[in-house]
Amino acid sequence: MTEATQLKPLILYDFPSKKPGVKSWNGNVWKARYSLNYKGLPYKTIWVEYPDVASTLEAAGCPPNPVFKKPDGSPIYTLPAIVDPNTGACVSESLLIAVYLDKTYPGKPTLIPAGTRAFHEALLDAFMPNIFPFIKFAMLKTAEVLLNPKSDVYFREARKNDVLRGVSVEDAYPKGDEVQVVWKQIEDGMNKMATWMDKGGYKFAMGDKISFADFVFAGFLQYNKKAWGEESKEWKNMSVNWDGGRWGKLLKDLKEYERDD
């Protein structure tokens, strides 16, 4: 595909929000959204409720997620996913989307610099374990604050069965003294990852240049900003107080790539 080619807009599948003033909120979808915005590719968003993900992607000719499966080993359809009408390709999973965009549109800014695929794989493998306690907050917060009724019911049941091992999202939510304990675990996890960049004095994960690695962090931050609210003590603490304000600064540095319509 040449630079001169008039591109048809790609399609990005995302979850809608019921929260006033919030459009895109899912951290994983934000990785793909940042990737499209950073590369300057035209795209449009199709909003999909949770129960409709599989049927919507199947109808678009998309295969199941090639990386993740359900707990019983059966295939699963997930977002983000993109359809590229310029090539006919459909790709799901944020890293694979980034790889596809770099390969298909090499004349645009690079998401995964040559020789860094392994680094990005390792970062993704390390990221979730470091912030895993956050799911205790996120499951109920997502259901109550962000999801439309149709998705809310589906999401609660699905997460109870596939993530929380039979525990409801309400029962999993931290209470009393556990709230501060869990927040400290999340802060410690983010601090650990911040030290990897601080050792090199890096502004971004790979130095002074933006890469997909930064969108991994930014996606998580976008979720928190949208779910808790910009004026919440939770978001202010995370964005201003943690790691010398590194995380709030990161979103500011990526602000020009925040298109979410």
PDB file of C-alpha atoms in Angstrom, residues 35-207:
ATOM      1  CA  SER A  35      -2.061   2.891  17.788  1.00  0.00           C
ATOM      2  CA  LEU A  36      -4.433   4.054  15.052  1.00  0.00           C
ATOM      3  CA  ASN A  37      -4.236   7.659  16.187  1.00  0.00           C
ATOM      4  CA  TYR A  38      -0.441   7.647  16.438  1.00  0.00           C
ATOM      5  CA  LYS A  39      -0.100   6.233  12.945  1.00  0.00           C
ATOM      6  CA  GLY A  40      -2.554   8.831  11.676  1.00  0.00           C
ATOM      7  CA  LEU A  41      -4.778   6.265   9.989  1.00  0.00           C
ATOM      8  CA  PRO A  42      -8.408   7.076   9.189  1.00  0.00           C
ATOM      9  CA  TYR A  43     -10.906   4.928  11.050  1.00  0.00           C
ATOM     10  CA  LYS A  44     -14.414   4.826  12.394  1.00  0.00           C
ATOM     11  CA  THR A  45     -15.711   3.227  15.562  1.00  0.00           C
ATOM     12  CA  ILE A  46     -18.458   0.653  15.763  1.00  0.00           C
ATOM     13  CA  TRP A  47     -19.799   0.345  19.298  1.00  0.00           C
ATOM     14  CA  VAL A  48     -20.644  -3.185  20.415  1.00  0.00           C
ATOM     15  CA  GLU A  49     -22.350  -4.379  23.586  1.00  0.00           C
ATOM     16  CA  TYR A  50     -20.649  -7.277  25.377  1.00  0.00           C
ATOM     17  CA  PRO A  51     -23.237  -9.969  24.486  1.00  0.00           C
ATOM     18  CA  ASP A  52     -22.960  -9.004  20.805  1.00  0.00           C
ATOM     19  CA  VAL A  53     -19.177  -9.216  20.418  1.00  0.00           C
ATOM     20  CA  ALA A  54     -19.019 -12.773  19.080  1.00  0.00           C
ATOM     21  CA  SER A  55     -21.898 -12.399  16.600  1.00  0.00           C
ATOM     22  CA  THR A  56     -20.661  -8.994  15.416  1.00  0.00           C
ATOM     23  CA  LEU A  57     -17.117 -10.184  14.757  1.00  0.00           C
ATOM     24  CA  GLU A  58     -18.293 -13.421  13.174  1.00  0.00           C
ATOM     25  CA  ALA A  59     -20.518 -11.426  10.819  1.00  0.00           C
ATOM     26  CA  ALA A  60     -17.520  -9.251   9.921  1.00  0.00           C
ATOM     27  CA  GLY A  61     -15.521 -12.369   9.043  1.00  0.00           C
ATOM     28  CA  CYS A  62     -13.207 -12.129  12.037  1.00  0.00           C
ATOM     29  CA  PRO A  63     -11.652 -15.227  13.619  1.00  0.00           C
ATOM     30  CA  PRO A  64     -11.613 -15.747  17.406  1.00  0.00           C
ATOM     31  CA  ASN A  65      -8.825 -14.168  19.436  1.00  0.00           C
ATOM     32  CA  PRO A  66      -5.674 -16.116  18.512  1.00  0.00           C
ATOM     33  CA  VAL A  67      -3.994 -15.447  21.866  1.00  0.00           C
ATOM     34  CA  PHE A  68      -6.658 -15.900  24.533  1.00  0.00           C
ATOM     35  CA  LYS A  69      -9.206 -18.631  25.143  1.00  0.00           C
ATOM     36  CA  LYS A  70     -12.016 -19.276  27.604  1.00  0.00           C
ATOM     37  CA  PRO A  71     -11.135 -21.123  30.840  1.00  0.00           C
ATOM     38  CA  ASP A  72     -12.389 -24.368  29.278  1.00  0.00           C
ATOM     39  CA  GLY A  73     -10.088 -23.897  26.299  1.00  0.00           C
ATOM     40  CA  SER A  74     -12.793 -22.965  23.809  1.00  0.00           C
ATOM     41  CA  PRO A  75     -12.347 -20.001  21.417  1.00  0.00           C
ATOM     42  CA  ILE A  76     -13.309 -16.509  22.485  1.00  0.00           C
ATOM     43  CA  TYR A  77     -14.073 -13.323  20.564  1.00  0.00           C
ATOM     44  CA  THR A  78     -12.676 -10.183  22.173  1.00  0.00           C
ATOM     45  CA  LEU A  79     -12.201  -6.480  21.635  1.00  0.00           C
ATOM     46  CA  PRO A  80     -10.289  -4.617  20.422  1.00  0.00           C
ATOM     47  CA  ALA A  81     -10.651  -5.819  16.879  1.00  0.00           C
ATOM     48  CA  ILE A  82     -10.161  -3.977  13.627  1.00  0.00           C
ATOM     49  CA  VAL A  83     -11.339  -4.593  10.092  1.00  0.00           C
ATOM     50  CA  ASP A  84      -9.262  -3.086   7.319  1.00  0.00           C
ATOM     51  CA  PRO A  85     -11.356  -2.634   4.161  1.00  0.00           C
ATOM     52  CA  ASN A  86      -8.177  -1.752   2.255  1.00  0.00           C
ATOM     53  CA  THR A  87      -6.832  -5.294   2.639  1.00  0.00           C
ATOM     54  CA  GLY A  88      -9.810  -7.333   3.841  1.00  0.00           C
ATOM     55  CA  ALA A  89      -7.972  -8.237   7.044  1.00  0.00           C
ATOM     56  CA  CYS A  90      -9.569  -8.554  10.472  1.00  0.00           C
ATOM     57  CA  VAL A  91      -7.259  -8.560  13.477  1.00  0.00           C
ATOM     58  CA  SER A  92      -8.012  -8.851  17.177  1.00  0.00           C
ATOM     59  CA  GLU A  93      -5.764  -8.432  20.270  1.00  0.00           C
ATOM     60  CA  SER A  94      -3.984  -5.124  20.741  1.00  0.00           C
ATOM     61  CA  LEU A  95      -0.379  -6.229  20.160  1.00  0.00           C
ATOM     62  CA  LEU A  96      -1.288  -8.141  17.022  1.00  0.00           C
ATOM     63  CA  ILE A  97      -3.168  -5.094  15.786  1.00  0.00           C
ATOM     64  CA  ALA A  98      -0.034  -2.991  16.284  1.00  0.00           C
ATOM     65  CA  VAL A  99       2.079  -5.581  14.442  1.00  0.00           C
ATOM     66  CA  TYR A 100      -0.408  -5.619  11.577  1.00  0.00           C
ATOM     67  CA  LEU A 101      -0.529  -1.825  11.309  1.00  0.00           C
ATOM     68  CA  ASP A 102       3.272  -1.548  11.213  1.00  0.00           C
ATOM     69  CA  LYS A 103       3.527  -4.234   8.531  1.00  0.00           C
ATOM     70  CA  THR A 104       0.685  -2.887   6.401  1.00  0.00           C
ATOM     71  CA  TYR A 105       1.431   0.826   6.780  1.00  0.00           C
ATOM     72  CA  PRO A 106       5.229   1.095   7.137  1.00  0.00           C
ATOM     73  CA  GLY A 107       5.237   4.694   5.926  1.00  0.00           C
ATOM     74  CA  LYS A 108       3.441   5.780   9.085  1.00  0.00           C
ATOM     75  CA  PRO A 109       5.041   6.217  12.549  1.00  0.00           C
ATOM     76  CA  THR A 110       6.296   2.907  13.916  1.00  0.00           C
ATOM     77  CA  LEU A 111       4.582   1.305  16.887  1.00  0.00           C
ATOM     78  CA  ILE A 112       7.012  -1.546  17.493  1.00  0.00           C
ATOM     79  CA  PRO A 113      10.537  -0.573  16.383  1.00  0.00           C
ATOM     80  CA  ALA A 114      12.584  -3.236  14.636  1.00  0.00           C
ATOM     81  CA  GLY A 115      14.026  -5.737  17.064  1.00  0.00           C
ATOM     82  CA  THR A 116      11.681  -4.846  19.943  1.00  0.00           C
ATOM     83  CA  ARG A 117       8.863  -7.373  19.464  1.00  0.00           C
ATOM     84  CA  ALA A 118      10.303  -9.514  22.274  1.00  0.00           C
ATOM     85  CA  PHE A 119      10.504  -6.473  24.552  1.00  0.00           C
ATOM     86  CA  HIS A 120       6.868  -5.673  23.920  1.00  0.00           C
ATOM     87  CA  GLU A 121       5.810  -9.277  24.501  1.00  0.00           C
ATOM     88  CA  ALA A 122       7.740  -9.280  27.784  1.00  0.00           C
ATOM     89  CA  LEU A 123       6.196  -5.992  28.883  1.00  0.00           C
ATOM     90  CA  LEU A 124       2.694  -7.298  28.272  1.00  0.00           C
ATOM     91  CA  ASP A 125       3.512 -10.473  30.191  1.00  0.00           C
ATOM     92  CA  ALA A 126       4.834  -8.415  33.122  1.00  0.00           C
ATOM     93  CA  PHE A 127       2.181  -5.720  33.119  1.00  0.00           C
ATOM     94  CA  MET A 128      -0.906  -7.649  34.163  1.00  0.00           C
ATOM     95  CA  PRO A 129       0.681  -9.484  37.124  1.00  0.00           C
ATOM     96  CA  ASN A 130       1.908  -6.148  38.464  1.00  0.00           C
ATOM     97  CA  ILE A 131      -1.549  -4.564  38.479  1.00  0.00           C
ATOM     98  CA  PHE A 132      -3.637  -7.737  38.880  1.00  0.00           C
ATOM     99  CA  PRO A 133      -5.136  -6.731  42.273  1.00  0.00           C
ATOM    100  CA  PHE A 134      -6.876  -3.940  40.378  1.00  0.00           C
ATOM    101  CA  ILE A 135      -9.459  -6.357  38.980  1.00  0.00           C
ATOM    102  CA  LYS A 136     -11.067  -6.390  42.424  1.00  0.00           C
ATOM    103  CA  PHE A 137     -12.029  -2.757  41.881  1.00  0.00           C
ATOM    104  CA  ALA A 138     -12.471  -2.853  38.116  1.00  0.00           C
ATOM    105  CA  MET A 139     -15.089  -5.580  37.837  1.00  0.00           C
ATOM    106  CA  LEU A 140     -17.753  -3.784  39.887  1.00  0.00           C
ATOM    107  CA  LYS A 141     -16.685  -0.299  38.790  1.00  0.00           C
ATOM    108  CA  THR A 142     -17.064  -1.275  35.147  1.00  0.00           C
ATOM    109  CA  ALA A 143     -20.484  -2.842  35.663  1.00  0.00           C
ATOM    110  CA  GLU A 144     -21.947  -0.047  37.788  1.00  0.00           C
ATOM    111  CA  VAL A 145     -20.461   3.034  36.161  1.00  0.00           C
ATOM    112  CA  LEU A 146     -19.668   2.290  32.540  1.00  0.00           C
ATOM    113  CA  LEU A 147     -21.819  -0.465  31.076  1.00  0.00           C
ATOM    114  CA  ASN A 148     -25.260  -0.187  29.551  1.00  0.00           C
ATOM    115  CA  PRO A 149     -27.857  -2.559  31.081  1.00  0.00           C
ATOM    116  CA  LYS A 150     -27.514  -5.125  28.292  1.00  0.00           C
ATOM    117  CA  SER A 151     -23.777  -5.450  28.859  1.00  0.00           C
ATOM    118  CA  ASP A 152     -23.999  -5.083  32.635  1.00  0.00           C
ATOM    119  CA  VAL A 153     -25.902  -8.328  33.178  1.00  0.00           C
ATOM    120  CA  TYR A 154     -23.700 -10.264  30.766  1.00  0.00           C
ATOM    121  CA  PHE A 155     -20.454  -8.829  32.153  1.00  0.00           C
ATOM    122  CA  ARG A 156     -21.266  -9.612  35.792  1.00  0.00           C
ATOM    123  CA  GLU A 157     -22.058 -13.236  35.018  1.00  0.00           C
ATOM    124  CA  ALA A 158     -19.105 -13.713  32.672  1.00  0.00           C
ATOM    125  CA  ARG A 159     -16.562 -12.244  35.073  1.00  0.00           C
ATOM    126  CA  LYS A 160     -17.963 -14.256  37.961  1.00  0.00           C
ATOM    127  CA  ASN A 161     -17.365 -17.424  35.969  1.00  0.00           C
ATOM    128  CA  ASP A 162     -14.163 -16.712  34.024  1.00  0.00           C
ATOM    129  CA  VAL A 163     -12.143 -14.376  36.272  1.00  0.00           C
ATOM    130  CA  LEU A 164     -13.474 -14.375  39.826  1.00  0.00           C
ATOM    131  CA  ARG A 165     -13.943 -18.149  40.146  1.00  0.00           C
ATOM    132  CA  GLY A 166     -17.525 -18.084  41.276  1.00  0.00           C
ATOM    133  CA  VAL A 167     -17.334 -14.890  43.342  1.00  0.00           C
ATOM    134  CA  SER A 168     -19.700 -12.054  42.404  1.00  0.00           C
ATOM    135  CA  VAL A 169     -18.263  -8.690  41.374  1.00  0.00           C
ATOM    136  CA  GLU A 170     -19.869  -7.169  44.491  1.00  0.00           C
ATOM    137  CA  ASP A 171     -18.239  -9.670  46.834  1.00  0.00           C
ATOM    138  CA  ALA A 172     -14.865  -9.300  45.117  1.00  0.00           C
ATOM    139  CA  TYR A 173     -14.813  -5.527  45.625  1.00  0.00           C
ATOM    140  CA  PRO A 174     -12.465  -4.530  48.478  1.00  0.00           C
ATOM    141  CA  LYS A 175     -14.097  -3.321  51.690  1.00  0.00           C
ATOM    142  CA  GLY A 176     -12.895  -1.694  54.901  1.00  0.00           C
ATOM    143  CA  ASP A 177      -9.157  -1.915  55.526  1.00  0.00           C
ATOM    144  CA  GLU A 178      -8.719  -4.023  52.394  1.00  0.00           C
ATOM    145  CA  VAL A 179      -9.307  -0.959  50.199  1.00  0.00           C
ATOM    146  CA  GLN A 180      -6.014   0.677  51.147  1.00  0.00           C
ATOM    147  CA  VAL A 181      -4.187  -2.646  51.061  1.00  0.00           C
ATOM    148  CA  VAL A 182      -5.251  -3.298  47.489  1.00  0.00           C
ATOM    149  CA  TRP A 183      -4.487   0.254  46.354  1.00  0.00           C
ATOM    150  CA  LYS A 184      -1.011  -0.093  47.843  1.00  0.00           C
ATOM    151  CA  GLN A 185      -0.500  -3.326  45.908  1.00  0.00           C
ATOM    152  CA  ILE A 186      -1.470  -1.586  42.673  1.00  0.00           C
ATOM    153  CA  GLU A 187       0.745   1.399  43.432  1.00  0.00           C
ATOM    154  CA  ASP A 188       3.673  -0.890  44.197  1.00  0.00           C
ATOM    155  CA  GLY A 189       3.146  -2.694  40.909  1.00  0.00           C
ATOM    156  CA  MET A 190       3.114   0.546  38.935  1.00  0.00           C
ATOM    157  CA  ASN A 191       6.140   1.772  40.863  1.00  0.00           C
ATOM    158  CA  LYS A 192       8.052  -1.366  39.962  1.00  0.00           C
ATOM    159  CA  MET A 193       7.420  -0.742  36.279  1.00  0.00           C
ATOM    160  CA  ALA A 194       8.207   2.965  36.627  1.00  0.00           C
ATOM    161  CA  THR A 195      11.649   2.097  37.997  1.00  0.00           C
ATOM    162  CA  TRP A 196      12.441   0.248  34.775  1.00  0.00           C
ATOM    163  CA  MET A 197      12.080   3.519  32.895  1.00  0.00           C
ATOM    164  CA  ASP A 198      13.521   5.724  35.639  1.00  0.00           C
ATOM    165  CA  LYS A 199      16.813   3.818  35.565  1.00  0.00           C
ATOM    166  CA  GLY A 200      17.400   5.118  32.067  1.00  0.00           C
ATOM    167  CA  GLY A 201      15.903   8.531  32.765  1.00  0.00           C
ATOM    168  CA  TYR A 202      13.332   7.744  30.113  1.00  0.00           C
ATOM    169  CA  LYS A 203      10.343   9.908  29.297  1.00  0.00           C
ATOM    170  CA  PHE A 204       8.720   6.996  27.474  1.00  0.00           C
ATOM    171  CA  ALA A 205       9.114   3.248  27.837  1.00  0.00           C
ATOM    172  CA  MET A 206      11.742   3.085  25.108  1.00  0.00           C
ATOM    173  CA  GLY A 207      13.456   6.409  25.678  1.00  0.00           C
TER     174      GLY A 207
END
